[in-house]
Coordinates of C-alpha atoms (C1' of nucleotides) in Angstrom, one line a residue:
Chain A
M1 CA 1.6 123.3 -38.2
K2 CA 0.1 123.9 -34.8
K3 CA 1.1 120.6 -33.4
I4 CA 2.4 120.9 -29.9
K5 CA 5.0 118.5 -28.7
E6 CA 2.9 117.1 -26.0
T7 CA 3.6 113.9 -24.2
P8 CA 0.9 111.4 -25.3
S9 CA -0.8 109.6 -22.5
C10 CA -1.1 105.8 -22.5
L11 CA -4.5 105.9 -21.0
T12 CA -6.1 107.9 -23.8
C13 CA -3.9 106.2 -26.4
S14 CA -4.9 102.7 -25.5
I15 CA -8.6 103.3 -26.1
A16 CA -8.2 102.5 -29.8
K17 CA -9.3 99.0 -30.9
T18 CA -6.1 98.4 -32.7
C19 CA -3.9 99.2 -29.7
I20 CA -1.9 96.3 -28.4
F21 CA -2.4 97.6 -24.8
K22 CA -6.2 97.6 -25.0
T23 CA -6.7 94.7 -22.7
L24 CA -4.3 95.9 -19.9
P25 CA -5.8 97.1 -16.6
T26 CA -5.6 100.8 -15.9
E27 CA -3.0 100.4 -13.2
E28 CA -0.7 98.7 -15.6
L29 CA -1.2 101.5 -18.1
E30 CA -0.3 104.0 -15.5
K31 CA 2.9 102.1 -14.8
I32 CA 3.8 102.2 -18.4
E33 CA 2.9 105.8 -18.6
Y34 CA 5.4 106.5 -15.8
E35 CA 8.1 104.3 -17.2
K36 CA 8.0 105.1 -20.9
T37 CA 10.1 107.8 -22.5
V38 CA 8.7 109.9 -25.3
H39 CA 10.8 110.7 -28.4
F40 CA 10.2 113.3 -31.0
Y41 CA 11.7 112.5 -34.4
K42 CA 12.0 114.8 -37.4
K43 CA 11.3 113.4 -40.9
N44 CA 14.1 111.0 -42.1
S45 CA 15.4 110.2 -38.7
I46 CA 16.5 106.8 -37.8
I47 CA 14.9 105.3 -34.7
Y48 CA 17.0 102.1 -34.7
R49 CA 19.2 100.3 -37.1
E50 CA 19.2 96.8 -38.5
G51 CA 21.8 94.7 -36.8
N52 CA 21.8 96.7 -33.6
R53 CA 20.7 95.4 -30.2
I54 CA 17.7 97.3 -29.0
N55 CA 16.6 96.9 -25.4
G56 CA 13.0 98.0 -25.8
F57 CA 10.3 98.7 -28.3
Y58 CA 8.5 101.7 -29.6
C59 CA 4.8 102.6 -29.8
V60 CA 4.2 105.0 -32.6
N61 CA 2.0 107.9 -31.5
S62 CA 1.9 110.1 -34.6
G63 CA 3.7 110.1 -37.9
V64 CA 4.9 107.2 -40.1
V65 CA 7.9 105.0 -39.9
K66 CA 9.2 102.7 -42.6
L67 CA 10.8 99.4 -41.6
Y68 CA 13.3 98.2 -44.1
K69 CA 16.1 95.8 -44.6
T70 CA 19.2 96.8 -46.5
G71 CA 20.5 94.6 -49.3
L72 CA 23.9 94.2 -50.8
E73 CA 24.3 97.3 -52.8
G74 CA 22.5 99.3 -50.1
R75 CA 19.1 99.0 -51.7
E76 CA 16.3 99.1 -49.2
Q77 CA 13.5 96.5 -49.0
I78 CA 10.6 97.9 -47.1
I79 CA 9.0 95.2 -45.0
R80 CA 6.2 97.2 -43.4
F81 CA 5.2 100.6 -42.0
G82 CA 4.6 101.7 -38.5
K83 CA 1.7 104.2 -38.1
P84 CA -0.1 105.6 -35.0
G85 CA -0.9 102.7 -32.8
S86 CA 1.7 100.4 -34.3
I87 CA 4.4 98.9 -32.2
I88 CA 7.8 98.5 -33.7
G89 CA 11.0 96.8 -32.6
Y90 CA 9.3 94.2 -30.4
R91 CA 10.3 91.3 -32.6
S92 CA 13.9 91.4 -31.7
I93 CA 13.1 91.8 -28.0
L94 CA 11.0 88.6 -28.0
S95 CA 13.3 86.5 -30.2
G96 CA 16.4 87.7 -28.4
E97 CA 18.0 88.6 -31.7
L98 CA 19.4 91.8 -33.2
A99 CA 17.0 94.2 -35.0
C100 CA 16.2 92.7 -38.4
T101 CA 15.2 96.0 -39.9
T102 CA 16.0 99.7 -39.8
A103 CA 13.3 102.0 -38.6
K104 CA 13.3 105.4 -40.3
T105 CA 10.6 108.1 -40.1
I106 CA 9.2 109.4 -43.3
E107 CA 7.2 112.1 -41.5
D108 CA 7.8 113.9 -38.2
T109 CA 7.0 111.2 -35.7
V110 CA 6.3 110.9 -32.0
A111 CA 7.1 107.4 -30.5
C112 CA 7.1 106.1 -27.0
F113 CA 9.9 103.9 -25.9
I114 CA 9.2 101.0 -23.5
S115 CA 11.9 98.7 -22.1
G116 CA 12.1 95.1 -23.1
A117 CA 12.0 94.1 -19.5
K118 CA 8.7 95.8 -19.2
L119 CA 7.4 94.0 -22.3
I120 CA 8.4 90.7 -20.9
E121 CA 6.9 91.5 -17.6
M122 CA 3.6 92.4 -19.3
V123 CA 3.6 89.2 -21.3
T124 CA 4.3 87.2 -18.1
K125 CA 1.8 88.9 -15.9
H126 CA -1.1 89.4 -18.4
A127 CA -2.1 86.4 -20.4
S128 CA -4.6 88.5 -22.4
F129 CA -1.7 90.8 -23.4
A130 CA 0.4 87.8 -24.4
M131 CA -2.4 86.6 -26.5
E132 CA -2.9 89.9 -28.2
L133 CA 0.8 90.2 -28.9
M134 CA 1.0 86.7 -30.3
K135 CA -2.0 87.4 -32.5
L136 CA -0.2 90.4 -33.8
T137 CA 3.0 88.6 -34.5
C138 CA 1.2 85.7 -36.2
K139 CA -0.7 88.1 -38.4
E140 CA 2.5 89.7 -39.4
L141 CA 4.0 86.4 -40.1
G142 CA 1.1 85.5 -42.3
E143 CA 1.6 88.8 -44.2
S144 CA 5.3 88.2 -44.7
N145 CA 4.6 84.7 -46.0
K146 CA 2.0 86.0 -48.4
Y147 CA 4.5 88.5 -49.7
I148 CA 7.1 85.8 -50.3
L149 CA 4.7 84.1 -52.6
D150 CA 3.8 87.3 -54.4
I151 CA 7.4 88.4 -54.9
A152 CA 8.4 85.0 -56.1
Q153 CA 5.6 84.5 -58.5
K154 CA 3.9 87.7 -59.5
T155 CA 5.1 90.2 -62.1
V156 CA 6.2 93.7 -61.0
R157 CA 3.1 95.1 -62.5
E158 CA 0.9 92.9 -60.4
R159 CA 2.9 93.6 -57.3
L160 CA 2.7 97.3 -57.8
A161 CA -1.0 97.2 -58.0
E162 CA -1.1 95.0 -55.0
I163 CA 1.1 97.4 -53.0
L164 CA -1.2 100.3 -53.9
I165 CA -4.2 98.4 -52.6
L166 CA -2.3 97.5 -49.5
L167 CA -1.4 101.2 -49.0
I168 CA -5.1 102.1 -49.4
E169 CA -6.1 99.6 -46.8
N170 CA -3.3 100.8 -44.4
F171 CA -3.5 104.5 -44.8
G172 CA -6.8 105.1 -46.5
I173 CA -7.8 107.7 -49.1
D174 CA -9.2 111.2 -48.5
D175 CA -12.5 112.6 -49.8
D176 CA -10.9 113.2 -53.1
N177 CA -9.7 109.5 -53.4
V178 CA -6.1 110.6 -52.8
L179 CA -3.9 108.1 -51.0
R180 CA -3.2 109.4 -47.5
I181 CA 0.5 108.6 -47.6
L182 CA 3.2 110.2 -49.7
L183 CA 6.0 108.0 -50.9
T184 CA 8.8 108.7 -53.3
R185 CA 9.0 106.5 -56.4
E186 CA 12.1 104.9 -54.9
E187 CA 10.2 104.0 -51.7
L188 CA 7.4 102.4 -53.8
A189 CA 10.1 100.5 -55.7
N190 CA 11.6 99.4 -52.4
M191 CA 8.3 98.0 -51.4
V192 CA 7.6 96.3 -54.7
G193 CA 11.1 95.0 -54.9
T194 CA 12.0 96.5 -58.3
A195 CA 13.8 99.4 -59.9
T196 CA 12.6 103.0 -59.5
E197 CA 12.4 103.3 -63.3
S198 CA 10.0 100.3 -63.5
V199 CA 7.7 101.9 -60.9
I200 CA 7.7 105.1 -62.9
R201 CA 6.9 103.4 -66.1
L202 CA 4.1 101.3 -64.6
L203 CA 2.5 104.2 -62.8
S204 CA 2.5 106.0 -66.1
E205 CA 0.7 103.0 -67.6
F206 CA -1.8 102.9 -64.8
K207 CA -2.4 106.6 -65.4
A208 CA -2.8 106.1 -69.1
D209 CA -5.3 103.4 -68.4
N210 CA -7.2 105.8 -66.1
V211 CA -6.7 103.6 -63.1
I212 CA -4.9 106.3 -61.1
E213 CA -4.1 110.0 -61.5
L214 CA -0.7 111.5 -60.4
K215 CA 0.2 114.9 -59.0
G216 CA 3.7 114.8 -57.7
R217 CA 3.7 112.1 -55.0
K218 CA -0.1 112.2 -54.6
I219 CA -1.8 109.2 -56.0
K220 CA -5.5 109.5 -56.8
I221 CA -7.3 106.2 -57.1
M222 CA -9.7 106.4 -60.0
H223 CA -10.7 102.7 -60.3
L224 CA -10.0 100.4 -57.4
E225 CA -11.6 97.5 -59.1
Q226 CA -9.2 97.9 -62.0
L227 CA -6.3 97.9 -59.6
Q228 CA -7.6 94.7 -58.0
K229 CA -7.9 93.1 -61.4
I230 CA -4.4 94.1 -62.3
S231 CA -3.1 92.7 -59.0
N232 CA -4.7 89.4 -59.6
L233 CA -6.5 89.4 -56.3
Chain B
M1 CA 11.8 49.1 -42.5
K2 CA 11.4 47.9 -39.0
K3 CA 9.7 51.0 -37.7
I4 CA 6.8 50.2 -35.5
K5 CA 3.8 52.5 -35.5
E6 CA 4.2 53.3 -31.8
T7 CA 2.5 56.2 -30.1
P8 CA 5.2 58.7 -29.2
S9 CA 5.2 60.0 -25.6
C10 CA 5.3 63.7 -24.8
L11 CA 7.4 63.1 -21.8
T12 CA 10.3 61.6 -23.7
C13 CA 9.7 63.8 -26.7
S14 CA 9.9 67.1 -24.8
I15 CA 13.3 66.5 -23.5
A16 CA 14.9 67.9 -26.6
K17 CA 16.3 71.4 -26.4
T18 CA 14.4 72.5 -29.4
C19 CA 11.0 71.3 -28.2
I20 CA 8.5 74.1 -27.6
F21 CA 7.2 72.1 -24.6
K22 CA 10.5 71.9 -22.8
T23 CA 9.5 74.4 -20.1
L24 CA 6.2 72.8 -19.2
P25 CA 5.8 70.9 -15.9
T26 CA 5.4 67.2 -16.1
E27 CA 1.7 67.2 -15.1
E28 CA 0.9 69.4 -18.0
L29 CA 2.8 67.1 -20.4
E30 CA 0.8 64.2 -19.0
K31 CA -2.4 66.1 -19.8
I32 CA -1.2 66.8 -23.4
E33 CA -0.2 63.1 -23.6
Y34 CA -3.7 62.1 -22.7
E35 CA -5.5 64.6 -24.9
K36 CA -3.4 64.5 -28.1
T37 CA -4.2 62.3 -31.0
V38 CA -1.4 60.7 -33.0
H39 CA -1.6 60.5 -36.8
F40 CA 0.4 58.4 -39.2
Y41 CA 0.9 59.8 -42.7
K42 CA 2.3 58.2 -45.7
K43 CA 4.6 60.2 -48.0
N44 CA 2.8 62.8 -50.0
S45 CA -0.2 63.1 -47.7
I46 CA -1.8 66.4 -47.0
I47 CA -2.1 67.2 -43.3
Y48 CA -4.0 70.4 -43.8
R49 CA -4.8 72.7 -46.6
E50 CA -4.2 76.4 -47.2
G51 CA -7.4 78.3 -46.7
N52 CA -9.0 75.8 -44.4
R53 CA -9.8 76.4 -40.8
I54 CA -7.9 74.1 -38.5
N55 CA -8.8 73.8 -34.9
G56 CA -5.5 72.7 -33.6
F57 CA -1.8 72.3 -34.4
Y58 CA 0.6 69.4 -35.0
C59 CA 3.8 68.5 -33.4
V60 CA 6.0 66.5 -35.9
N61 CA 7.4 63.4 -34.3
S62 CA 9.2 61.8 -37.2
G63 CA 9.4 62.5 -41.0
V64 CA 9.4 65.7 -42.9
V65 CA 6.6 68.1 -43.9
K66 CA 6.7 70.9 -46.4
L67 CA 4.7 73.9 -45.8
Y68 CA 3.8 75.8 -49.0
K69 CA 1.5 78.4 -50.4
T70 CA -0.1 77.8 -53.8
G71 CA 0.2 80.6 -56.4
L72 CA -2.0 81.4 -59.3
E73 CA -1.0 78.7 -61.8
G74 CA -0.8 76.2 -59.0
R75 CA 2.9 76.6 -58.5
E76 CA 4.0 76.0 -55.0
Q77 CA 6.1 78.3 -52.9
I78 CA 7.7 76.4 -50.1
I79 CA 7.8 78.6 -46.9
R80 CA 9.5 76.2 -44.5
F81 CA 9.8 72.6 -43.5
G82 CA 8.5 70.8 -40.4
K83 CA 10.9 68.2 -39.0
P84 CA 10.9 66.1 -35.8
G85 CA 10.3 68.6 -32.9
S86 CA 8.7 71.3 -35.1
I87 CA 5.2 72.4 -34.5
I88 CA 3.1 73.4 -37.5
G89 CA -0.3 75.0 -38.0
Y90 CA -0.1 77.0 -34.8
R91 CA 0.0 80.3 -36.6
S92 CA -3.6 80.2 -37.7
I93 CA -4.7 79.2 -34.3
L94 CA -3.1 82.1 -32.6
S95 CA -4.0 84.7 -35.3
G96 CA -7.5 83.4 -35.6
E97 CA -7.1 83.2 -39.4
L98 CA -7.4 80.4 -41.9
A99 CA -4.3 78.2 -42.6
C100 CA -2.0 80.3 -44.8
T101 CA -0.1 77.2 -46.1
T102 CA -0.7 73.6 -47.1
A103 CA 1.2 71.0 -45.1
K104 CA 2.2 68.0 -47.1
T105 CA 4.5 65.2 -46.0
I106 CA 7.5 64.4 -48.2
E107 CA 8.4 61.3 -46.1
D108 CA 6.3 59.0 -44.0
T109 CA 5.5 61.1 -41.0
V110 CA 4.1 60.8 -37.5
A111 CA 2.5 63.9 -36.1
C112 CA 0.6 64.6 -32.9
F113 CA -2.5 66.7 -33.0
I114 CA -3.3 69.0 -30.1
S115 CA -6.4 71.2 -30.0
G116 CA -6.3 75.0 -30.3
A117 CA -8.1 75.3 -27.0
K118 CA -5.3 73.4 -25.3
L119 CA -2.7 75.6 -27.0
I120 CA -4.5 78.7 -25.8
E121 CA -4.9 77.2 -22.3
M122 CA -1.1 76.5 -22.2
V123 CA -0.3 80.0 -23.3
T124 CA -2.6 81.4 -20.7
K125 CA -1.5 79.2 -17.8
H126 CA 2.2 79.0 -18.4
A127 CA 4.0 82.3 -19.1
S128 CA 7.2 80.5 -19.9
F129 CA 5.5 78.5 -22.6
A130 CA 4.0 81.7 -23.9
M131 CA 7.5 83.2 -24.1
E132 CA 8.9 80.2 -25.8
L133 CA 6.1 80.3 -28.4
M134 CA 6.5 83.9 -28.9
K135 CA 10.2 83.5 -29.4
L136 CA 9.6 80.8 -32.0
T137 CA 7.1 82.9 -33.9
C138 CA 9.4 86.0 -33.8
K139 CA 12.3 84.0 -35.1
E140 CA 10.1 82.7 -37.9
L141 CA 9.0 86.2 -38.7
G142 CA 12.7 87.3 -38.9
E143 CA 13.4 84.5 -41.3
S144 CA 10.5 85.3 -43.5
N145 CA 11.5 88.9 -43.6
K146 CA 15.0 87.9 -44.5
Y147 CA 13.7 85.8 -47.3
I148 CA 11.7 88.7 -48.7
L149 CA 14.9 90.7 -49.1
D150 CA 16.7 87.8 -50.7
I151 CA 14.0 87.0 -53.2
A152 CA 13.6 90.7 -54.1
Q153 CA 17.2 91.5 -54.6
K154 CA 19.3 88.4 -55.1
T155 CA 19.8 86.4 -58.3
V156 CA 18.4 82.9 -58.6
R157 CA 22.0 81.6 -58.5
E158 CA 22.6 83.3 -55.2
R159 CA 19.3 82.1 -53.8
L160 CA 19.9 78.5 -54.8
A161 CA 23.3 78.5 -53.0
E162 CA 21.6 80.1 -50.0
I163 CA 18.8 77.5 -49.9
L164 CA 21.4 74.7 -50.0
I165 CA 23.2 76.2 -47.0
L166 CA 19.9 76.6 -45.3
L167 CA 19.1 72.9 -45.9
I168 CA 22.5 71.9 -44.6
E169 CA 21.8 73.9 -41.4
N170 CA 18.3 72.5 -41.1
F171 CA 18.9 68.8 -42.0
G172 CA 22.6 68.4 -41.7
I173 CA 24.9 66.3 -43.9
D174 CA 26.0 62.7 -43.3
D175 CA 29.5 61.3 -42.9
D176 CA 30.0 61.5 -46.7
N177 CA 28.9 65.1 -46.8
V178 CA 25.6 64.2 -48.4
L179 CA 22.6 66.4 -47.5
R180 CA 20.2 64.6 -45.2
I181 CA 17.1 65.5 -47.1
L182 CA 16.0 64.4 -50.6
L183 CA 14.1 66.9 -52.6
T184 CA 12.9 66.8 -56.2
R185 CA 14.3 69.5 -58.5
E186 CA 10.8 71.0 -58.6
E187 CA 10.8 71.2 -54.8
L188 CA 14.1 73.0 -54.8
A189 CA 12.7 75.4 -57.4
N190 CA 9.7 76.0 -55.3
M191 CA 11.9 77.0 -52.4
V192 CA 14.1 79.3 -54.5
G193 CA 11.1 80.7 -56.3
T194 CA 12.2 79.9 -59.8
A195 CA 11.6 77.4 -62.6
T196 CA 12.6 73.8 -62.4
E197 CA 14.9 74.1 -65.4
S198 CA 16.8 76.9 -63.8
V199 CA 17.5 74.9 -60.8
I200 CA 18.7 72.0 -62.9
R201 CA 21.0 74.3 -64.9
L202 CA 22.4 75.9 -61.9
L203 CA 23.0 72.7 -60.0
S204 CA 24.9 71.5 -63.1
E205 CA 27.0 74.6 -63.0
F206 CA 27.7 74.1 -59.3
K207 CA 28.7 70.6 -60.1
A208 CA 30.9 71.7 -63.0
D209 CA 32.6 74.1 -60.6
N210 CA 33.1 71.2 -58.1
V211 CA 31.0 72.9 -55.5
I212 CA 28.7 69.9 -55.2
E213 CA 28.3 66.4 -56.6
L214 CA 25.0 65.0 -57.7
K215 CA 23.7 61.4 -57.6
G216 CA 19.9 61.4 -58.3
R217 CA 18.4 63.5 -55.6
K218 CA 21.4 63.2 -53.4
I219 CA 23.5 66.3 -53.1
K220 CA 27.0 66.0 -51.8
I221 CA 28.6 69.2 -50.5
M222 CA 32.2 69.5 -51.8
H223 CA 33.0 73.1 -50.9
L224 CA 30.7 74.8 -48.4
E225 CA 32.9 77.9 -48.5
Q226 CA 32.3 78.1 -52.2
L227 CA 28.6 77.9 -51.7
Q228 CA 28.7 80.6 -49.1
K229 CA 30.7 82.8 -51.5
I230 CA 28.2 82.2 -54.3
S231 CA 25.3 83.0 -51.9
N232 CA 26.8 86.3 -51.0
L233 CA 26.5 85.6 -47.3
Chain C
dC1 C1' 18.6 131.1 -56.2
dG2 C1' 21.7 127.4 -56.8
dA3 C1' 22.8 122.7 -55.6
dA4 C1' 21.1 118.5 -54.8
dT5 C1' 17.6 115.3 -55.1
dA6 C1' 13.8 113.3 -57.4
dC7 C1' 11.6 112.2 -61.5
dT8 C1' 11.0 110.9 -66.4
dT9 C1' 12.0 108.8 -70.9
dG10 C1' 14.6 106.2 -74.2
dA11 C1' 18.0 102.7 -75.6
dT12 C1' 20.2 98.5 -74.6
dT13 C1' 21.2 94.3 -72.2
dT14 C1' 20.6 90.3 -69.6
dC15 C1' 18.7 87.0 -66.5
dA16 C1' 15.6 83.8 -66.2
dG17 C1' 11.1 81.9 -67.9
dT18 C1' 8.8 79.2 -71.3
dC19 C1' 8.5 75.8 -74.8
dA20 C1' 9.9 71.6 -76.9
dA21 C1' 12.1 67.2 -77.2
dA22 C1' 14.8 63.5 -75.6
dT23 C1' 16.3 60.6 -72.0
dC24 C1' 16.3 58.6 -67.5
dC25 C1' 14.4 56.2 -63.8
dC26 C1' 11.2 53.8 -60.9
dG27 C1' 7.4 51.1 -59.6
dT28 C1' 3.9 47.9 -61.3
dG29 C1' 2.0 44.2 -63.2
dG30 C1' 2.3 40.5 -66.5
Chain D
dC1 C1' 12.6 38.9 -64.8
dC2 C1' 11.3 42.2 -68.1
dA3 C1' 8.3 45.4 -70.6
dC4 C1' 5.5 49.3 -70.0
dG5 C1' 4.0 53.9 -68.6
dG6 C1' 4.4 58.0 -66.3
dG7 C1' 6.8 61.1 -63.8
dA8 C1' 11.3 63.4 -63.2
dT9 C1' 15.3 65.1 -65.2
dT10 C1' 18.1 67.1 -68.7
dT11 C1' 19.5 70.0 -72.6
dG12 C1' 18.7 73.3 -76.2
dA13 C1' 16.4 77.2 -78.5
dC14 C1' 13.8 81.1 -78.1
dT15 C1' 11.4 85.0 -75.7
dG16 C1' 10.4 88.6 -72.9
dA17 C1' 10.1 91.2 -68.6
dA18 C1' 12.6 94.0 -66.1
dA19 C1' 17.3 95.8 -64.9
dT20 C1' 20.8 98.8 -66.1
dC21 C1' 22.7 102.7 -68.4
dA22 C1' 22.3 107.3 -70.0
dA23 C1' 20.7 111.8 -70.4
dG24 C1' 17.7 115.4 -69.6
dT25 C1' 13.9 117.8 -66.9
dA26 C1' 11.5 119.0 -62.7
dT27 C1' 11.3 119.9 -57.7
dT28 C1' 12.7 120.7 -53.4
dC29 C1' 15.2 122.7 -49.8
dG30 C1' 18.7 125.1 -47.4

DNA sequence: CGAATACTTGATTTCAGTCAAATCCCGTGG
DNA sequence: CCACGGGATTTGACTGAAATCAAGTATTCG
């Protein structure tokens, strides 16, 4: 409501443990601060599109971004989310390829754009930054590989439970055990890799089994252990 | 037959365009040469196991290695292959995690082991090496993400055709259009993420449609365009 | 407040997995 | 050289999970 469209500062931003810039010296942060451009996106805005060349990357300051690939009949496959502190779009800069996903906001979002040249400069000049970035990429790669296994071998039911756990880990739950992210049934389906109807049916089942409670898009976690059991670890 | 178990040299090895070490100065290569240990594996040997800590990575000199994750009922999901010039096991070094795949040779293989400390030293000391490594990782990440989409949305038939094309691109075909890698039906199934019987049935169909010819594990490509059409790009 | 979008439930279909049985193939040892 | 045993491959029959199709209800948003 009262959010002011204020330019976020890299110096205060980079304090967070999860921030990729955390090892950079202050003078470098100041240079980024000076060079970056800040963008304000309304919900459902596209930041960049799969297949396009992007000449920089984005650091999400507030809001949530879904990164998805588009399949043959236009069905989306959500690969991951960007949330405050995440960087998105860096993969294609580093690999020298076109963007492999579309980035679309699912909430009003503020993101800072930093040029690819600057990214490469930082990698070249600061070995600790290069290590951090590599660590991030390798973790992401591990997650993607894990998901290949899941999607190839697990049932939709197991995957849905797993996705819910993943969302809990990523976005947390509030005091009332309600998941701190609101997704449409279709978006859930596009994460799990299944049909919307299947997600609806399975959520109903979970609810009937008292594993979760549903109120619109709010999902309240009643029994995390149950979810874990359903997901098969 | 007449292959001699000879220690491969980093200096001659690194000439190849695809080699990750190609930007390193000669003196650094000499140091690697000195530090590395060379390992000779027979077919079906395990180089490292998913879930184990490995304190270095391997550079494949000759032979072929499959990298796979193991699912609940022990079914393998092949993530990628290592072939001459590939490096394997580096992901877990850089991310500081446990190995996320098992590496098993499917041919007699020679691979050089280089310590994780050395890898990190090279990343730190040589920005160009860091960039190359990052590029490699990011490309791999792009491929994994692509495969998530495929496996989530394509039919087994489409995926099998796609995997065959991928194998052609990776391992090539000989003068007689025969794929230069021999996999069991089960291994093909473990790439596609399906049952062995399904692969067998579909290969028979492809053969009946004159897209391929089969002689044991040899696959002869009769009509690549057909394969591409089946795979839906 | 009306249109559009999202959600839900039911009926039906189908792709692909599982199970079962037969055959093939290859290396080993007699 | 040949028989044997075990793994790999093939084919057929059956099953079932999940997709698709269809129709109605609820919500949201301009």
